[in-house]
Coordinates of C-alpha atoms and ligand atoms in Angstrom, one line a residue:
M1374 CA 6.6 1.4 -12.8
K1375 CA 5.5 4.0 -10.4
Y1376 CA 3.0 3.6 -7.9
L1377 CA 0.4 5.6 -5.9
L1378 CA -0.4 4.2 -2.1
V1379 CA -3.8 5.6 -0.5
T1380 CA -4.0 4.9 3.0
G1381 CA -7.8 4.2 3.7
G1382 CA -8.8 3.5 0.1
S1383 CA -11.9 1.6 0.7
R1384 CA -14.0 3.8 0.4
G1385 CA -15.6 8.0 0.8
I1386 CA -12.0 10.2 0.1
G1387 CA -9.3 7.5 -0.6
R1388 CA -11.9 5.7 -2.9
A1389 CA -12.4 8.5 -4.9
V1390 CA -8.9 9.6 -4.8
C1391 CA -8.0 5.9 -6.5
V1392 CA -10.2 6.3 -9.0
K1393 CA -9.7 9.7 -9.9
M1394 CA -5.9 8.9 -10.2
A1395 CA -6.7 5.6 -12.3
S1396 CA -8.3 7.3 -14.6
L1397 CA -5.3 9.7 -15.4
G1398 CA -3.1 6.2 -15.7
W1399 CA -1.4 5.7 -12.4
N1400 CA -0.9 2.3 -11.2
V1401 CA -2.6 2.6 -7.4
L1402 CA -1.6 0.8 -4.0
I1403 CA -5.1 0.7 -2.1
N1404 CA -4.9 0.4 1.9
Y1405 CA -7.5 -0.2 4.0
A1406 CA -8.1 -1.5 7.7
S1407 CA -10.4 -3.9 7.8
N1408 CA -12.9 -3.3 5.1
A1409 CA -12.1 -6.0 2.5
A1410 CA -15.7 -5.7 0.9
R1411 CA -15.4 -2.3 0.1
A1412 CA -11.6 -2.6 -0.6
Q1413 CA -12.3 -5.0 -3.8
E1414 CA -15.3 -2.6 -5.2
T1415 CA -12.6 0.5 -5.0
L1416 CA -9.7 -2.1 -7.1
D1417 CA -12.7 -3.3 -9.3
A1418 CA -13.3 0.5 -10.3
V1419 CA -9.5 0.7 -10.2
C1420 CA -8.8 -1.6 -12.6
A1421 CA -11.9 -0.8 -15.0
F1422 CA -9.1 2.0 -16.3
G1423 CA -6.7 -0.8 -17.4
V1424 CA -3.8 0.3 -14.8
Q1425 CA -2.0 -1.9 -12.1
A1426 CA -3.7 -2.2 -8.9
G1427 CA -3.4 -4.1 -5.6
L1428 CA -4.9 -4.5 -2.5
L1429 CA -2.3 -3.6 0.6
P1430 CA -4.4 -4.2 4.0
F1431 CA -2.5 -3.3 7.1
D1432 CA -3.1 -0.8 10.4
V1433 CA -1.9 2.5 10.1
T1434 CA -0.8 2.8 13.2
D1435 CA 1.2 -0.6 13.3
A1436 CA 4.1 -0.1 12.6
A1437 CA 5.4 -3.1 12.2
A1438 CA 2.5 -4.3 9.9
V1439 CA 3.1 -1.0 8.1
N1440 CA 6.5 -2.5 7.1
A1441 CA 5.8 -5.8 6.5
A1442 CA 3.6 -4.5 3.6
I1443 CA 4.8 -2.1 2.1
G1444 CA 8.8 -4.1 2.7
G1445 CA 6.7 -7.5 0.8
W1446 CA 5.3 -5.5 -1.8
Q1447 CA 8.6 -3.3 -2.6
A1448 CA 10.8 -7.1 -2.6
A1449 CA 8.1 -8.3 -5.0
H1450 CA 8.5 -5.6 -7.5
P1451 CA 11.9 -4.8 -7.4
E1452 CA 11.9 -2.4 -10.7
D1453 CA 8.8 -0.7 -9.4
Y1454 CA 8.5 2.3 -6.4
I1455 CA 5.4 4.1 -4.3
A1456 CA 6.5 7.7 -6.4
A1457 CA 2.9 8.8 -4.6
L1458 CA 1.5 8.6 -0.9
V1459 CA -1.8 9.8 -0.2
N1460 CA -2.1 9.8 4.1
N1461 CA -5.7 9.5 4.5
A1462 CA -6.9 7.2 6.7
G1463 CA -8.4 8.9 9.8
V1464 CA -11.1 8.4 12.5
R1465 CA -13.2 10.5 14.5
D1466 CA -14.3 9.8 17.5
D1467 CA -15.9 13.3 18.8
N1468 CA -16.5 14.3 22.5
L1469 CA -16.3 17.4 24.8
L1470 CA -12.9 17.3 26.2
I1471 CA -14.2 16.7 29.4
W1472 CA -16.4 13.3 28.6
M1473 CA -13.5 12.1 26.3
E1474 CA -11.7 8.8 27.1
P1475 CA -8.1 7.9 27.0
D1476 CA -9.0 5.5 23.9
A1477 CA -10.5 8.3 22.0
W1478 CA -7.7 10.5 22.8
R1479 CA -5.4 8.1 21.5
K1480 CA -7.2 6.1 18.3
V1481 CA -7.8 10.0 16.8
L1482 CA -4.1 10.8 17.4
S1483 CA -2.0 7.4 16.6
T1484 CA -4.2 7.0 13.4
T1485 CA -3.5 10.2 11.7
L1486 CA 0.3 10.9 13.4
D1487 CA 1.5 7.6 13.9
G1488 CA -0.4 6.5 10.8
F1489 CA 1.7 9.5 9.3
Y1490 CA 4.9 8.6 10.3
N1491 CA 5.1 5.0 10.0
V1492 CA 3.6 4.8 6.2
T1493 CA 5.7 8.0 5.2
R1494 CA 8.6 6.9 6.2
A1495 CA 8.3 3.0 4.8
V1496 CA 7.9 5.0 1.2
L1497 CA 10.0 8.0 1.3
Q1498 CA 13.6 6.6 1.0
P1499 CA 12.3 5.0 -2.9
M1500 CA 11.2 8.7 -3.5
V1501 CA 14.2 10.7 -2.7
L1502 CA 16.6 8.3 -4.3
S1503 CA 14.6 8.5 -7.8
K1504 CA 14.4 12.5 -7.0
W1505 CA 10.7 12.3 -7.6
G1506 CA 8.2 12.3 -5.1
R1507 CA 4.6 13.7 -4.3
I1508 CA 3.0 13.2 -0.4
V1509 CA -0.5 14.3 0.1
N1510 CA -1.9 14.3 3.6
M1511 CA -5.3 14.6 4.4
A1512 CA -6.1 17.0 6.9
S1513 CA -9.2 18.7 7.8
L1514 CA -10.9 22.3 8.5
S1515 CA -11.2 21.2 12.4
G1516 CA -7.1 21.1 12.3
L1517 CA -7.0 24.5 11.4
K1518 CA -9.7 26.5 13.1
G1519 CA -10.2 23.9 16.0
L1520 CA -13.7 22.5 16.4
P1521 CA -15.4 22.3 20.0
G1522 CA -15.8 18.7 20.7
Q1523 CA -12.8 17.5 18.2
A1524 CA -9.9 18.5 20.4
N1525 CA -8.2 14.7 19.2
Y1526 CA -9.4 15.7 15.9
S1527 CA -8.1 19.2 15.8
A1528 CA -5.2 18.2 17.3
A1529 CA -4.0 15.0 15.5
K1530 CA -5.1 17.3 12.3
G1531 CA -3.3 20.6 13.5
G1532 CA -0.1 18.0 13.9
L1533 CA -0.7 16.9 10.4
I1534 CA -0.4 20.2 8.8
A1535 CA 3.0 21.0 10.7
A1536 CA 4.4 17.4 10.2
T1537 CA 3.2 18.7 6.6
K1538 CA 5.4 21.6 6.6
A1539 CA 8.5 20.4 8.2
L1540 CA 8.9 17.1 5.8
A1541 CA 8.1 19.5 2.6
Q1542 CA 11.3 21.6 3.8
E1543 CA 13.6 18.5 4.0
V1544 CA 12.9 16.9 1.0
A1545 CA 12.0 19.6 -1.8
R1546 CA 15.8 19.4 -3.1
K1547 CA 15.0 16.1 -3.9
K1548 CA 11.9 16.4 -5.9
V1549 CA 9.2 15.2 -3.1
T1550 CA 6.2 18.0 -2.8
V1551 CA 4.1 17.5 0.1
N1552 CA 1.3 18.8 1.2
S1553 CA -1.8 18.5 3.2
V1554 CA -5.7 19.6 2.1
A1555 CA -8.3 20.8 4.7
P1556 CA -11.6 19.3 3.6
G1557 CA -14.7 21.2 5.5
F1558 CA -17.8 18.6 5.5
I1559 CA -17.7 15.8 2.6
R1560 CA -20.0 13.6 2.1
T1561 CA -19.3 10.1 3.0
D1562 CA -19.6 7.6 6.0
M1563 CA -17.7 10.0 8.1
V1564 CA -20.1 12.6 8.2
E1565 CA -23.0 10.1 8.6
G1566 CA -25.5 11.2 11.9
L1567 CA -24.2 14.7 11.2
D1568 CA -27.9 16.8 11.3
E1569 CA -26.8 18.1 7.4
A1570 CA -30.0 20.5 7.4
E1571 CA -28.6 22.0 9.9
L1572 CA -25.1 22.2 9.3
R1573 CA -25.5 23.4 5.8
K1574 CA -26.7 27.0 6.9
T1575 CA -23.3 27.8 8.3
I1576 CA -21.5 27.1 5.1
P1577 CA -21.2 29.9 2.7
A1578 CA -21.9 27.0 -0.6
A1579 CA -24.7 25.7 1.4
R1580 CA -24.1 21.7 0.5
F1581 CA -21.5 19.6 1.8
G1582 CA -18.6 18.7 -0.7
E1583 CA -18.5 15.8 -3.0
P1584 CA -15.4 12.9 -2.5
E1585 CA -15.0 13.8 -6.2
E1586 CA -14.4 17.0 -5.6
V1587 CA -11.8 16.6 -3.2
A1588 CA -10.2 13.9 -5.6
A1589 CA -9.7 16.9 -8.1
L1590 CA -7.6 18.9 -6.0
V1591 CA -5.4 15.9 -4.7
A1592 CA -4.7 14.9 -8.4
F1593 CA -3.6 18.7 -9.0
L1594 CA -0.9 18.1 -5.8
L1595 CA -0.3 15.3 -7.7
S1596 CA 0.8 16.5 -10.5
E1597 CA 3.8 17.7 -12.6
E1598 CA 2.3 20.7 -13.4
A1599 CA 2.3 21.0 -9.1
A1600 CA 6.1 20.9 -9.1
Y1601 CA 6.7 24.1 -7.4
I1602 CA 4.0 24.1 -4.3
T1603 CA 5.2 22.7 -1.5
G1604 CA 4.4 22.6 2.7
E1605 CA 1.0 23.8 1.2
C1606 CA -2.5 23.5 3.4
I1607 CA -5.3 24.2 0.7
G1608 CA -8.4 24.3 2.1
I1609 CA -11.9 22.5 0.5
D1610 CA -14.8 23.5 1.9
G1611 CA -17.2 25.6 0.2
G1612 CA -16.1 28.8 2.1
L1613 CA -16.4 27.8 5.7
Ligands
NAP1271 P1 -14.1 7.0 5.9 O1 -15.2 7.1 4.7 O2 -14.5 7.0 7.0 O3 -13.0 6.2 5.6 C1 -11.8 6.3 6.5 C2 -11.1 5.1 5.4 O4 -9.9 5.0 6.2 C3 -11.5 3.7 5.3 O5 -11.1 3.5 4.0 C4 -10.9 3.1 6.3 O6 -10.7 1.5 6.4 C5 -9.6 3.6 6.4 N1 -9.3 4.0 8.2 C6 -9.7 3.7 9.3 N2 -8.5 3.7 10.0 C7 -7.9 3.3 9.4 C8 -6.3 2.3 9.9 N3 -5.8 2.6 11.2 N4 -5.7 1.7 8.8 C9 -5.9 1.9 7.5 N5 -7.2 2.9 7.5 C10 -8.0 3.0 8.3 O7 -13.9 8.6 5.9 P2 -13.5 9.5 5.0 O8 -14.1 11.1 5.1 O9 -13.2 9.1 3.3 O10 -12.2 10.8 5.4 C11 -10.9 10.7 4.4 C12 -9.4 11.6 5.3 O11 -10.3 13.0 5.1 C13 -9.9 10.9 7.0 O12 -8.6 11.5 7.6 C14 -10.6 12.1 7.3 O13 -10.2 12.8 8.8 C15 -10.7 13.6 6.3 N6 -11.6 14.4 6.0 C16 -12.7 13.6 6.4 C17 -13.8 14.6 6.1 C18 -15.3 14.8 6.1 O14 -16.6 15.3 6.2 N7 -15.7 13.7 5.5 C19 -13.6 16.4 6.5 C20 -12.1 16.8 7.0 C21 -11.6 15.7 7.0 P3 -11.9 0.7 6.4 O15 -12.7 0.4 5.0 O16 -11.2 -0.8 6.1 O17 -12.2 0.4 7.8

């Protein structure tokens, strides 16, 4: 059986992707870092669609933990493989560069870039051998434009967009597509504390996006119909 693995699936955009894909009949593995209660809520929502599902907690920045979790799952499921991956786990820790401490720089880059490397490498071989795979990387408008106060986050997401384009060319012949999605402001825990009323004035659509809207785009990129789209970065930002 084919499974989808979503990193950071406990909340926000990752949860919406898990639920959307379960509604389309996909079996789903839900990764998270520490928030077991929220991950269980996602699992319950996914299981309501009658698909196979499980929790796979690990810190995406910890290569040994990633390999142990994914290797352990694969060993326990020899007939199954992870055919689709959404590298969605991400954090932000904003500050002007002049005030940005080394920890904030490293944590944000590591979660996005080491996370992409660790998790993608752990699932890529079965996709290539099976000659079918889908990878979607959760980038950001910040990685395309650069946003003040987000030098760490912009660098991480810009790097992720570039890695997407490189890997896409490596595996296209094996029928594995690799794309990225660049959301603007999406209503999740991550944007709590931002001045929504003020920011809305800058968004042509005059509102924040919903996680389900991002999930619909991800679902298309994970579908059979999207087989000829690879190496792309698709914005979803209300015109921002
Ligand atoms: P969120 O609500 O803050 O959720 C973040 C998710 O990532 C949680 O599931 C969290 O797990 C997980 N996570 C964080 N660090 C992790 C780690 N080291 N290992 C494993 N999982 C980890 O964020 P969101 O808004 O849904 O964002 C999801 C993705 O979209 C991120 O990559 C973000 O950069 C990107 N994005 C968001 C927006 C936006 O406006 N919301 C815009 C552009 C891009 P726990 O629950 O265990 O903490």
